[in-house]
mmCIF file of C-alpha atoms in Angstrom:
data_model
loop_
_atom_site.group_PDB
_atom_site.id
_atom_site.type_symbol
_atom_site.label_atom_id
_atom_site.label_comp_id
_atom_site.label_asym_id
_atom_site.label_seq_id
_atom_site.Cartn_x
_atom_site.Cartn_y
_atom_site.Cartn_z
ATOM 1 C CA MET G 198 -187.205 59.289 -122.329
ATOM 2 C CA GLY G 199 -183.970 58.718 -124.244
ATOM 3 C CA ASN G 200 -185.810 56.890 -126.941
ATOM 4 C CA GLU G 201 -188.400 59.617 -127.199
ATOM 5 C CA ARG G 202 -185.694 62.340 -127.280
ATOM 6 C CA ASP G 203 -183.869 60.456 -130.070
ATOM 7 C CA SER G 204 -187.102 60.250 -131.967
ATOM 8 C CA LYS G 205 -187.737 63.824 -131.772
ATOM 9 C CA THR G 206 -184.297 64.635 -132.782
ATOM 10 C CA ASP G 207 -184.693 62.311 -135.909
ATOM 11 C CA ASP G 208 -187.960 64.018 -136.749
ATOM 12 C CA ARG G 209 -186.381 67.362 -136.552
ATOM 13 C CA LYS G 210 -183.575 66.304 -138.834
ATOM 14 C CA SER G 211 -186.195 64.710 -141.298
ATOM 15 C CA ASN G 212 -188.242 67.942 -141.259
ATOM 16 C CA SER G 213 -185.245 70.142 -141.745
ATOM 17 C CA THR G 214 -184.113 68.026 -144.668
ATOM 18 C CA LEU G 215 -187.613 68.169 -146.170
ATOM 19 C CA LEU G 216 -187.592 71.978 -145.894
ATOM 20 C CA TYR G 217 -184.244 72.144 -147.560
ATOM 21 C CA LEU G 218 -185.256 69.885 -150.359
ATOM 22 C CA LYS G 219 -188.430 72.007 -150.899
ATOM 23 C CA ASN G 220 -186.541 75.260 -151.019
ATOM 24 C CA LEU G 221 -183.886 73.686 -153.292
ATOM 25 C CA LEU G 222 -186.346 72.431 -155.759
ATOM 26 C CA LYS G 223 -188.199 75.838 -155.575
ATOM 27 C CA LYS G 224 -184.862 77.800 -156.203
ATOM 28 C CA LYS G 225 -183.939 75.297 -159.167
ATOM 29 C CA GLU G 226 -187.262 75.974 -160.715
ATOM 30 C CA LYS G 227 -186.999 79.722 -160.292
ATOM 31 C CA ASN G 228 -183.454 79.803 -161.716
ATOM 32 C CA ARG G 229 -184.707 77.657 -164.650
ATOM 33 C CA GLN G 230 -187.338 80.264 -165.322
ATOM 34 C CA GLU G 231 -184.847 82.976 -165.109
ATOM 35 C CA LEU G 232 -182.562 81.198 -167.589
ATOM 36 C CA GLU G 233 -185.657 80.909 -169.793
ATOM 37 C CA HIS G 234 -186.338 84.586 -169.469
ATOM 38 C CA TYR G 235 -182.717 85.484 -170.508
ATOM 39 C CA ILE G 236 -182.951 83.284 -173.687
ATOM 40 C CA THR G 237 -186.362 84.804 -174.594
ATOM 41 C CA VAL G 238 -185.264 88.307 -173.977
ATOM 42 C CA ASP G 239 -181.963 87.868 -176.115
ATOM 43 C CA ASN G 240 -183.867 86.050 -178.944
ATOM 44 C CA ILE G 241 -186.351 88.775 -179.157
ATOM 45 C CA ASN G 242 -183.339 91.381 -179.420
ATOM 46 C CA ASN G 243 -181.821 89.184 -182.031
ATOM 47 C CA MET G 244 -185.152 88.974 -183.846
ATOM 48 C CA LEU G 245 -184.991 92.670 -184.330
ATOM 49 C CA MET G 246 -181.429 92.511 -185.648
ATOM 50 C CA VAL G 247 -182.252 89.809 -188.188
ATOM 51 C CA SER G 248 -185.388 91.664 -189.289
ATOM 52 C CA LEU G 249 -183.325 94.926 -189.928
ATOM 53 C CA ILE G 250 -180.668 92.956 -191.857
ATOM 54 C CA LEU G 251 -183.248 91.179 -193.995
ATOM 55 C CA MET G 252 -185.314 94.251 -194.488
ATOM 56 C CA LEU G 253 -182.312 96.070 -195.886
ATOM 57 C CA LEU G 254 -181.583 93.185 -198.276
ATOM 58 C CA SER G 255 -185.250 93.184 -199.355
ATOM 59 C CA VAL G 256 -185.059 96.876 -200.037
ATOM 60 C CA ILE G 257 -181.868 96.258 -202.107
ATOM 61 C CA LYS G 258 -183.588 93.516 -204.033
ATOM 62 C CA ILE G 259 -186.747 95.725 -204.641
ATOM 63 C CA ILE G 260 -184.579 98.353 -205.975
ATOM 64 C CA CYS G 261 -182.610 96.021 -208.229
ATOM 65 C CA LYS G 262 -185.983 94.424 -209.482
ATOM 66 C CA VAL G 263 -187.217 97.869 -210.317
ATOM 67 C CA LYS G 264 -184.039 98.713 -212.265
ATOM 68 C CA ALA G 265 -184.196 95.209 -214.003
ATOM 69 C CA ILE G 266 -180.881 94.226 -212.445
ATOM 70 C CA TRP G 267 -182.403 91.398 -210.568
ATOM 71 C CA GLY G 268 -184.547 88.823 -212.179
ATOM 72 C CA ALA G 269 -185.787 86.723 -209.345
ATOM 73 C CA ASP G 270 -188.329 87.556 -206.488
ATOM 74 C CA SER G 271 -188.629 91.076 -205.616
ATOM 75 C CA GLY G 272 -188.390 90.608 -201.800
ATOM 76 C CA ILE G 273 -191.642 92.394 -201.091
ATOM 77 C CA GLY G 274 -192.995 89.403 -199.108
ATOM 78 C CA LEU G 275 -189.846 89.135 -196.713
ATOM 79 C CA PHE G 276 -189.905 92.939 -196.346
ATOM 80 C CA LEU G 277 -193.419 92.947 -195.045
ATOM 81 C CA ILE G 278 -192.846 89.945 -192.770
ATOM 82 C CA THR G 279 -189.744 91.621 -191.187
ATOM 83 C CA LEU G 280 -191.582 94.884 -190.808
ATOM 84 C CA VAL G 281 -194.291 93.251 -189.078
ATOM 85 C CA TYR G 282 -191.845 91.585 -186.646
ATOM 86 C CA SER G 283 -190.045 94.870 -186.074
ATOM 87 C CA LEU G 284 -193.386 96.312 -185.013
ATOM 88 C CA ILE G 285 -194.075 93.399 -182.771
ATOM 89 C CA TYR G 286 -190.590 94.064 -181.250
ATOM 90 C CA TYR G 287 -191.711 97.748 -180.623
ATOM 91 C CA PHE G 288 -194.891 96.576 -178.833
ATOM 92 C CA ILE G 289 -192.600 94.284 -176.641
ATOM 93 C CA HIS G 290 -190.286 97.200 -175.952
ATOM 94 C CA ILE G 291 -193.023 99.406 -174.897
ATOM 95 C CA LYS G 292 -194.392 96.543 -172.549
ATOM 96 C CA ILE G 293 -197.763 96.013 -174.432
ATOM 97 C CA LEU G 294 -196.698 92.319 -174.812
ATOM 98 C CA GLU G 295 -194.971 91.455 -171.599
ATOM 99 C CA ASP G 296 -195.811 87.725 -171.223
ATOM 100 C CA ILE G 297 -192.645 85.564 -171.744
ATOM 101 C CA LYS G 298 -194.536 82.642 -173.120
ATOM 102 C CA ILE G 299 -196.161 84.824 -175.840
ATOM 103 C CA GLN G 300 -192.590 86.305 -176.634
ATOM 104 C CA LYS G 301 -191.267 82.846 -177.043
ATOM 105 C CA TYR G 302 -194.032 81.836 -179.409
ATOM 106 C CA ILE G 303 -193.360 85.074 -181.270
ATOM 107 C CA TYR G 304 -189.553 84.491 -181.886
ATOM 108 C CA ILE G 305 -190.147 80.842 -182.690
ATOM 109 C CA SER G 306 -192.717 81.853 -185.379
ATOM 110 C CA PHE G 307 -190.295 84.373 -186.709
ATOM 111 C CA TRP G 308 -187.661 81.840 -187.400
ATOM 112 C CA ILE G 309 -190.221 79.530 -188.987
ATOM 113 C CA PHE G 310 -191.111 82.314 -191.407
ATOM 114 C CA ILE G 311 -187.417 83.094 -192.090
ATOM 115 C CA ASN G 312 -186.788 79.523 -192.990
ATOM 116 C CA LEU G 313 -189.735 79.373 -195.166
ATOM 117 C CA PHE G 314 -188.767 82.367 -197.048
ATOM 118 C CA GLY G 315 -185.174 81.374 -197.215
ATOM 119 C CA LEU G 316 -186.004 77.903 -198.616
ATOM 120 C CA LYS G 317 -188.346 79.650 -201.209
ATOM 121 C CA TYR G 318 -185.543 81.940 -202.333
ATOM 122 C CA LEU G 319 -183.046 79.086 -202.389
ATOM 123 C CA TYR G 320 -185.263 77.074 -204.620
ATOM 124 C CA MET G 321 -185.483 79.969 -207.145
ATOM 125 C CA GLU G 322 -181.783 80.518 -206.818
ATOM 126 C CA ILE G 323 -180.959 76.883 -207.746
ATOM 127 C CA GLN G 324 -183.399 77.120 -210.557
ATOM 128 C CA ILE G 325 -182.165 80.400 -212.046
ATOM 129 C CA TYR G 326 -178.624 80.848 -211.003
ATOM 130 C CA HIS G 327 -177.453 77.313 -210.129
ATOM 131 C CA SER G 328 -175.952 78.275 -206.790
ATOM 132 C CA ILE G 329 -176.853 77.791 -203.117
ATOM 133 C CA ILE G 330 -175.835 81.102 -201.599
ATOM 134 C CA TYR G 331 -179.178 81.479 -199.714
ATOM 135 C CA PHE G 332 -178.295 78.239 -197.921
ATOM 136 C CA TYR G 333 -175.124 79.886 -196.531
ATOM 137 C CA LEU G 334 -177.181 82.877 -195.527
ATOM 138 C CA LEU G 335 -179.711 80.637 -193.699
ATOM 139 C CA MET G 336 -176.970 78.859 -191.776
ATOM 140 C CA TYR G 337 -175.235 82.129 -190.823
ATOM 141 C CA LEU G 338 -178.400 83.578 -189.501
ATOM 142 C CA ILE G 339 -179.453 80.615 -187.560
ATOM 143 C CA THR G 340 -175.981 80.119 -186.003
ATOM 144 C CA GLY G 341 -175.379 83.770 -185.431
ATOM 145 C CA PHE G 342 -178.606 85.031 -184.147
ATOM 146 C CA TYR G 343 -180.662 82.069 -182.841
ATOM 147 C CA ILE G 344 -180.262 81.094 -179.369
ATOM 148 C CA SER G 345 -181.429 77.479 -178.795
ATOM 149 C CA SER G 346 -180.243 73.983 -179.082
ATOM 150 C CA PHE G 347 -183.114 71.698 -180.215
ATOM 151 C CA TYR G 348 -184.934 74.128 -182.582
ATOM 152 C CA ALA G 349 -181.768 75.484 -184.164
ATOM 153 C CA VAL G 350 -180.348 72.016 -184.822
ATOM 154 C CA PHE G 351 -183.796 70.987 -186.149
ATOM 155 C CA PHE G 352 -183.902 73.986 -188.649
ATOM 156 C CA ILE G 353 -180.337 73.188 -189.836
ATOM 157 C CA ILE G 354 -181.101 69.520 -190.497
ATOM 158 C CA LEU G 355 -184.461 70.380 -192.132
ATOM 159 C CA ASP G 356 -182.881 73.193 -194.336
ATOM 160 C CA SER G 357 -180.047 70.785 -195.400
ATOM 161 C CA VAL G 358 -182.394 67.911 -196.293
ATOM 162 C CA ILE G 359 -184.679 70.317 -198.361
ATOM 163 C CA ALA G 360 -181.672 71.887 -199.989
ATOM 164 C CA ILE G 361 -180.400 68.549 -201.100
ATOM 165 C CA LYS G 362 -183.777 67.592 -202.491
ATOM 166 C CA PHE G 363 -183.930 70.828 -204.585
ATOM 167 C CA LEU G 364 -180.547 70.003 -206.069
ATOM 168 C CA PHE G 365 -181.910 66.479 -207.066
ATOM 169 C CA HIS G 366 -184.945 68.245 -208.391
ATOM 170 C CA PHE G 367 -182.824 70.437 -210.718
ATOM 171 C CA SER G 368 -180.410 67.668 -211.529
ATOM 172 C CA ASN G 369 -180.257 68.631 -215.234
ATOM 173 C CA SER G 370 -178.938 71.983 -214.319
ATOM 174 C CA ASP G 371 -175.254 73.204 -214.633
ATOM 175 C CA ILE G 372 -174.633 72.780 -211.006
ATOM 176 C CA ASP G 373 -172.420 69.922 -209.790
ATOM 177 C CA ILE G 374 -174.761 68.006 -207.529
ATOM 178 C CA ARG G 375 -172.024 65.954 -205.699
ATOM 179 C CA VAL G 376 -169.989 69.003 -204.883
ATOM 180 C CA ALA G 377 -172.955 70.951 -203.781
ATOM 181 C CA ILE G 378 -174.220 68.175 -201.527
ATOM 182 C CA SER G 379 -170.883 67.774 -199.934
ATOM 183 C CA VAL G 380 -170.657 71.536 -199.346
ATOM 184 C CA ILE G 381 -174.144 71.414 -197.780
ATOM 185 C CA VAL G 382 -173.312 68.403 -195.493
ATOM 186 C CA ILE G 383 -170.021 70.129 -194.371
ATOM 187 C CA ILE G 384 -171.713 73.554 -193.687
ATOM 188 C CA ALA G 385 -174.620 71.854 -191.878
ATOM 189 C CA PHE G 386 -172.196 69.888 -189.635
ATOM 190 C CA VAL G 387 -169.989 72.866 -188.959
ATOM 191 C CA SER G 388 -173.213 75.017 -188.130
ATOM 192 C CA MET G 389 -174.523 72.378 -185.713
ATOM 193 C CA LEU G 390 -171.177 72.333 -183.943
ATOM 194 C CA ILE G 391 -171.161 76.160 -183.670
ATOM 195 C CA MET G 392 -174.803 76.218 -182.435
ATOM 196 C CA ILE G 393 -174.239 73.456 -179.835
ATOM 197 C CA MET G 394 -171.071 75.101 -178.594
ATOM 198 C CA LYS G 395 -172.524 78.611 -178.630
ATOM 199 C CA TYR G 396 -175.524 77.397 -176.770
ATOM 200 C CA TYR G 397 -173.378 75.611 -174.080
ATOM 201 C CA HIS G 398 -171.189 78.716 -173.500
ATOM 202 C CA TYR G 399 -174.327 80.923 -173.491
ATOM 203 C CA THR G 400 -176.214 78.853 -170.898
ATOM 204 C CA LYS G 401 -172.930 78.435 -168.770
ATOM 205 C CA ASP G 402 -172.534 82.233 -168.720
ATOM 206 C CA LYS G 403 -176.065 82.801 -167.701
ATOM 207 C CA TRP G 404 -176.006 80.092 -164.969
ATOM 208 C CA ALA G 405 -172.893 81.780 -163.636
ATOM 209 C CA ARG G 406 -174.760 85.142 -163.542
ATOM 210 C CA ILE G 407 -177.796 83.688 -161.765
ATOM 211 C CA THR G 408 -175.541 81.852 -159.225
ATOM 212 C CA ILE G 409 -173.535 85.058 -158.539
ATOM 213 C CA ARG G 410 -176.881 87.102 -158.242
ATOM 214 C CA THR G 411 -178.485 84.716 -155.803
ATOM 215 C CA MET G 412 -175.242 83.884 -153.902
ATOM 216 C CA GLY G 413 -175.896 84.820 -150.196
ATOM 217 C CA GLY G 414 -179.690 85.310 -150.965
ATOM 218 C CA VAL G 415 -180.722 82.300 -148.812
ATOM 219 C CA ASP G 416 -179.864 81.927 -145.128
ATOM 220 C CA CYS G 417 -177.607 78.763 -144.655
ATOM 221 C CA LEU G 418 -179.140 77.733 -141.236
ATOM 222 C CA THR G 419 -182.884 78.138 -141.925
ATOM 223 C CA ASN G 420 -182.984 77.886 -145.780
ATOM 224 C CA LEU G 421 -185.282 81.019 -145.659
ATOM 225 C CA LEU G 422 -184.495 84.146 -147.643
ATOM 226 C CA ASN G 423 -181.965 86.447 -145.864
ATOM 227 C CA ARG G 424 -182.029 90.138 -145.862
ATOM 228 C CA ARG G 425 -180.075 90.392 -149.076
ATOM 229 C CA GLY G 426 -182.211 88.036 -150.948
ATOM 230 C CA PHE G 427 -185.287 89.717 -149.567
ATOM 231 C CA GLU G 428 -184.053 93.133 -150.748
ATOM 232 C CA ASP G 429 -183.157 91.688 -154.329
ATOM 233 C CA GLU G 430 -186.634 90.407 -154.615
ATOM 234 C CA LEU G 431 -188.342 93.504 -153.389
ATOM 235 C CA ASP G 432 -186.420 95.669 -155.845
ATOM 236 C CA LYS G 433 -188.074 93.865 -158.688
ATOM 237 C CA GLN G 434 -191.634 93.875 -157.216
ATOM 238 C CA TRP G 435 -192.112 97.093 -155.275
ATOM 239 C CA ALA G 436 -192.706 99.417 -158.304
ATOM 240 C CA LEU G 437 -195.040 96.993 -159.867
ATOM 241 C CA TRP G 438 -196.992 96.513 -156.634
ATOM 242 C CA GLY G 439 -197.248 100.263 -156.499
ATOM 243 C CA ASP G 440 -198.632 100.508 -160.075
ATOM 244 C CA LEU G 441 -201.236 97.841 -159.306
ATOM 245 C CA ARG G 442 -202.073 99.531 -155.938
ATOM 246 C CA LYS G 443 -201.448 96.396 -153.969
ATOM 247 C CA ALA G 444 -202.218 96.197 -150.267
ATOM 248 C CA MET G 445 -199.362 94.685 -148.257
ATOM 249 C CA ILE G 446 -199.427 93.074 -144.718
ATOM 250 C CA SER G 447 -196.565 91.674 -142.826
ATOM 251 C CA ILE G 448 -196.157 89.457 -139.780
ATOM 252 C CA MET G 449 -192.950 89.894 -137.673
ATOM 253 C CA ILE G 450 -192.229 86.890 -135.422
ATOM 254 C CA ASP G 451 -189.737 86.803 -132.765
ATOM 255 C CA ILE G 452 -188.782 83.751 -130.493
ATOM 256 C CA ASP G 453 -189.512 84.541 -126.923
ATOM 257 C CA ASN G 454 -186.643 84.435 -124.480
ATOM 258 C CA PHE G 455 -184.250 82.972 -127.276
ATOM 259 C CA LYS G 456 -181.167 84.213 -125.327
ATOM 260 C CA THR G 457 -182.210 82.302 -122.312
ATOM 261 C CA TYR G 458 -182.744 79.116 -124.578
ATOM 262 C CA ASN G 459 -179.191 79.497 -125.910
ATOM 263 C CA ASP G 460 -177.680 80.216 -122.513
ATOM 264 C CA THR G 461 -179.431 77.045 -121.103
ATOM 265 C CA TYR G 462 -178.883 74.486 -123.861
ATOM 266 C CA GLY G 463 -175.991 75.966 -125.904
ATOM 267 C CA HIS G 464 -175.822 77.466 -129.352
ATOM 268 C CA ILE G 465 -176.091 74.077 -131.325
ATOM 269 C CA GLU G 466 -179.515 73.364 -129.702
ATOM 270 C CA GLY G 467 -180.372 77.038 -130.275
ATOM 271 C CA ASP G 468 -179.607 76.539 -134.051
ATOM 272 C CA GLN G 469 -181.877 73.441 -134.163
ATOM 273 C CA CYS G 470 -184.619 75.471 -132.303
ATOM 274 C CA LEU G 471 -184.455 78.145 -134.740
ATOM 275 C CA LYS G 472 -184.378 75.733 -137.740
ATOM 276 C CA ASP G 473 -187.539 73.885 -136.350
ATOM 277 C CA ILE G 474 -189.451 77.089 -135.857
ATOM 278 C CA SER G 475 -188.551 78.437 -139.268
ATOM 279 C CA GLU G 476 -189.739 75.237 -140.737
ATOM 280 C CA CYS G 477 -193.100 75.605 -139.179
ATOM 281 C CA ILE G 478 -193.485 79.124 -140.239
ATOM 282 C CA TYR G 479 -192.333 78.319 -143.811
ATOM 283 C CA ASP G 480 -194.589 75.335 -144.133
ATOM 284 C CA ILE G 481 -197.750 77.465 -143.353
ATOM 285 C CA ALA G 482 -196.802 80.818 -144.950
ATOM 286 C CA SER G 483 -195.119 79.738 -148.027
ATOM 287 C CA ARG G 484 -198.478 78.552 -149.522
ATOM 288 C CA LYS G 485 -199.439 82.200 -149.787
ATOM 289 C CA THR G 486 -196.151 84.121 -150.342
ATOM 290 C CA ASP G 487 -192.584 83.684 -151.365
ATOM 291 C CA PHE G 488 -191.366 86.160 -148.808
ATOM 292 C CA VAL G 489 -190.566 84.325 -145.648
ATOM 293 C CA VAL G 490 -187.314 85.961 -144.358
ATOM 294 C CA ARG G 491 -184.876 85.444 -141.646
ATOM 295 C CA TYR G 492 -184.596 89.208 -140.926
ATOM 296 C CA GLY G 493 -181.974 89.018 -138.259
ATOM 297 C CA GLY G 494 -181.113 86.731 -135.316
ATOM 298 C CA GLU G 495 -184.255 85.036 -134.149
ATOM 299 C CA GLU G 496 -186.594 87.455 -136.040
ATOM 300 C CA ILE G 497 -188.581 86.192 -139.049
ATOM 301 C CA VAL G 498 -190.682 88.409 -141.253
ATOM 302 C CA VAL G 499 -193.494 87.266 -143.549
ATOM 303 C CA VAL G 500 -194.881 89.541 -146.289
ATOM 304 C CA PHE G 501 -198.208 89.144 -148.056
ATOM 305 C CA THR G 502 -200.037 90.894 -150.842
ATOM 306 C CA ASP G 503 -203.784 91.519 -150.948
ATOM 307 C CA MET G 504 -204.478 89.401 -147.692
ATOM 308 C CA SER G 505 -207.038 90.690 -145.213
ATOM 309 C CA GLU G 506 -206.213 91.330 -141.639
ATOM 310 C CA GLU G 507 -208.554 88.451 -140.495
ATOM 311 C CA ASN G 508 -206.808 85.929 -142.635
ATOM 312 C CA CYS G 509 -203.489 87.068 -141.614
ATOM 313 C CA ILE G 510 -204.391 86.707 -137.863
ATOM 314 C CA GLU G 511 -205.895 83.265 -138.574
ATOM 315 C CA MET G 512 -202.406 82.364 -140.415
ATOM 316 C CA ALA G 513 -200.448 83.701 -137.332
ATOM 317 C CA LEU G 514 -202.634 81.608 -134.925
ATOM 318 C CA ASN G 515 -201.982 78.424 -137.095
ATOM 319 C CA ILE G 516 -198.207 79.265 -136.986
ATOM 320 C CA GLN G 517 -198.365 79.641 -133.129
ATOM 321 C CA GLU G 518 -200.334 76.371 -132.799
ATOM 322 C CA ARG G 519 -197.735 74.454 -134.852
ATOM 323 C CA ILE G 520 -194.848 75.984 -132.849
ATOM 324 C CA ASN G 521 -196.598 75.026 -129.703
ATOM 325 C CA GLY G 522 -196.962 71.536 -131.049
ATOM 326 C CA LEU G 523 -193.297 71.138 -131.180
ATOM 327 C CA GLN G 524 -193.062 71.171 -127.436
ATOM 328 C CA ILE G 525 -189.536 72.425 -127.197
ATOM 329 C CA LYS G 526 -188.737 72.870 -123.568
ATOM 330 C CA ALA G 527 -187.843 76.539 -122.764
ATOM 331 C CA GLY G 528 -184.659 77.731 -121.164
ATOM 332 C CA LYS G 529 -184.415 78.845 -117.477
ATOM 333 C CA GLU G 530 -186.440 81.715 -116.340
ATOM 334 C CA ALA G 531 -188.464 81.773 -119.603
ATOM 335 C CA SER G 532 -191.862 83.208 -119.490
ATOM 336 C CA TYR G 533 -193.367 79.853 -120.468
ATOM 337 C CA PRO G 534 -192.459 76.271 -120.011
ATOM 338 C CA ILE G 535 -192.059 75.693 -123.677
ATOM 339 C CA VAL G 536 -190.645 77.905 -126.417
ATOM 340 C CA THR G 537 -193.159 80.396 -127.825
ATOM 341 C CA VAL G 538 -193.210 83.291 -130.226
ATOM 342 C CA SER G 539 -194.599 86.820 -130.179
ATOM 343 C CA MET G 540 -195.895 88.432 -133.376
ATOM 344 C CA GLY G 541 -196.678 91.813 -134.694
ATOM 345 C CA ILE G 542 -198.839 92.466 -137.629
ATOM 346 C CA ALA G 543 -199.169 95.514 -139.761
ATOM 347 C CA SER G 544 -200.790 96.467 -143.124
ATOM 348 C CA MET G 545 -200.177 99.241 -145.575
ATOM 349 C CA ALA G 546 -200.954 100.297 -149.264
ATOM 350 C CA VAL G 547 -197.914 100.429 -151.646
ATOM 351 C CA SER G 548 -197.231 103.926 -152.991
ATOM 352 C CA SER G 549 -194.208 105.832 -154.268
ATOM 353 C CA SER G 550 -194.062 107.520 -150.918
ATOM 354 C CA ASN G 551 -193.250 104.452 -148.803
ATOM 355 C CA THR G 552 -191.072 101.485 -148.816
ATOM 356 C CA ILE G 553 -191.170 97.820 -147.453
ATOM 357 C CA TYR G 554 -189.265 99.052 -144.551
ATOM 358 C CA ASP G 555 -192.073 101.414 -143.437
ATOM 359 C CA LEU G 556 -194.295 98.325 -143.367
ATOM 360 C CA ILE G 557 -191.731 96.296 -141.414
ATOM 361 C CA ASP G 558 -191.318 99.154 -138.817
ATOM 362 C CA LYS G 559 -195.033 99.155 -138.259
ATOM 363 C CA ALA G 560 -194.963 95.417 -137.722
ATOM 364 C CA ASP G 561 -191.858 95.786 -135.428
ATOM 365 C CA GLU G 562 -193.951 98.418 -133.341
ATOM 366 C CA GLN G 563 -196.691 95.834 -132.862
ATOM 367 C CA LEU G 564 -194.242 93.116 -131.972
ATOM 368 C CA TYR G 565 -192.752 95.410 -129.362
ATOM 369 C CA LEU G 566 -196.180 95.602 -127.881
ATOM 370 C CA SER G 567 -196.570 91.960 -127.742
ATOM 371 C CA LYS G 568 -193.220 91.514 -125.973
ATOM 372 C CA ASN G 569 -194.154 94.164 -123.438
ATOM 373 C CA ARG G 570 -197.573 92.784 -122.674
ATOM 374 C CA GLY G 571 -196.417 89.337 -121.697
ATOM 375 C CA ARG G 572 -195.143 87.587 -124.843
ATOM 376 C CA ASN G 573 -196.784 84.501 -126.593
ATOM 377 C CA ARG G 574 -199.394 86.900 -128.322
ATOM 378 C CA ILE G 575 -200.365 88.681 -131.599
ATOM 379 C CA THR G 576 -200.690 92.523 -131.654
ATOM 380 C CA ILE G 577 -202.350 94.171 -134.482
ATOM 381 C CA ASN G 578 -203.626 97.904 -134.697
ATOM 382 C CA ASN G 579 -202.341 98.089 -131.017
ATOM 383 C CA MET G 580 -204.819 95.490 -129.825
ATOM 384 C CA SER G 581 -203.358 92.077 -128.523
ATOM 385 C CA ILE G 582 -204.620 88.716 -128.810
ATOM 386 C CA GLU G 583 -203.427 86.611 -126.038
ATOM 387 C CA LEU G 584 -202.547 83.193 -127.239
ATOM 388 C CA ASN G 585 -203.628 79.954 -125.399
ATOM 389 C CA ARG G 586 -201.697 79.179 -122.207
ATOM 390 C CA VAL G 587 -199.243 76.343 -123.059
ATOM 391 C CA ARG G 588 -197.643 73.659 -120.944
ATOM 392 C CA VAL G 589 -194.942 71.091 -121.431
ATOM 393 C CA ALA G 590 -196.389 67.697 -122.451
ATOM 394 C CA THR G 591 -195.504 64.988 -119.771
ATOM 395 C CA ASN G 592 -195.383 61.352 -119.963
ATOM 396 C CA SER G 593 -197.988 59.529 -117.958
#
């Protein structure tokens, strides 16, 4: 018996560790995606700023060309490109282009075009004016407005190599090649340092914001979302679900006679019991939703979108079967010999006239009926499904 108890304890610890690792990996991936979202949004905003700056320069060049003050390219090509990307920004702003991956491709393509035009003008500048001012401008734009590490450094190195090649191509010009190359190398090196340091501080600041925002969002005991984390997530999703006319369904789960269990075995065993049951619920429900919440005490709430009542009942039965399989011996004077759970299920269409708490209140009413009708059962639409009678497994 002692060995069996130790084995069960080890299994519980192993399962709890596995749940922790699953949630940790999920949380890290979610935070990584949020950082990517920050970078994309800021790069799109910077794309607009650079577009407006270059559009203004292009207009000045066009005016100078018309008045015969400027002898090089008129700048119409760059004006049209920046105008197009300004319009794209408008489409993003009014949420026609919402996909983050598409936005990422947009701002990367923008910087590719800016580098192509910048190098084109640099070539003409070296040829006609024997200077490299456009190289300074490119380095300023990249280090000042591009948020990246790999791509930015790649553009800096590429621009520097091509600029040096241009200088050698016009080696018979009045420009001092050795001085110009030295200046390009120094500026490129300083630009890379600035870019790397800027990117480091940017990501450090964003990670700090993500950490502060998510701090307290996960229950330390069960590794499920807590009320605060749940509310933060719902704030982002509820309006969207309402626009899409999503149907919501929720299961409220409560451990039967949990106070009796704590009184019989102590709070340390009670915490372990809660962790084991939370793991069972999470392992089954997380395949269909991110909203598995320790709502309070021994209550756990699961929220689904667009799931039928039949499928929800089937999932609830699977949860109950898994919990019964734990064979956790109940406390004194409990309704059943092993720890069981009661559940209430409710559904609702999302609209501007209701909130998630209306849905949870409905599920709580159904849970109340399950408790009053004998526990260890599911209630939905005021109809109870009495779950299979359970017994403690005994050794032969």
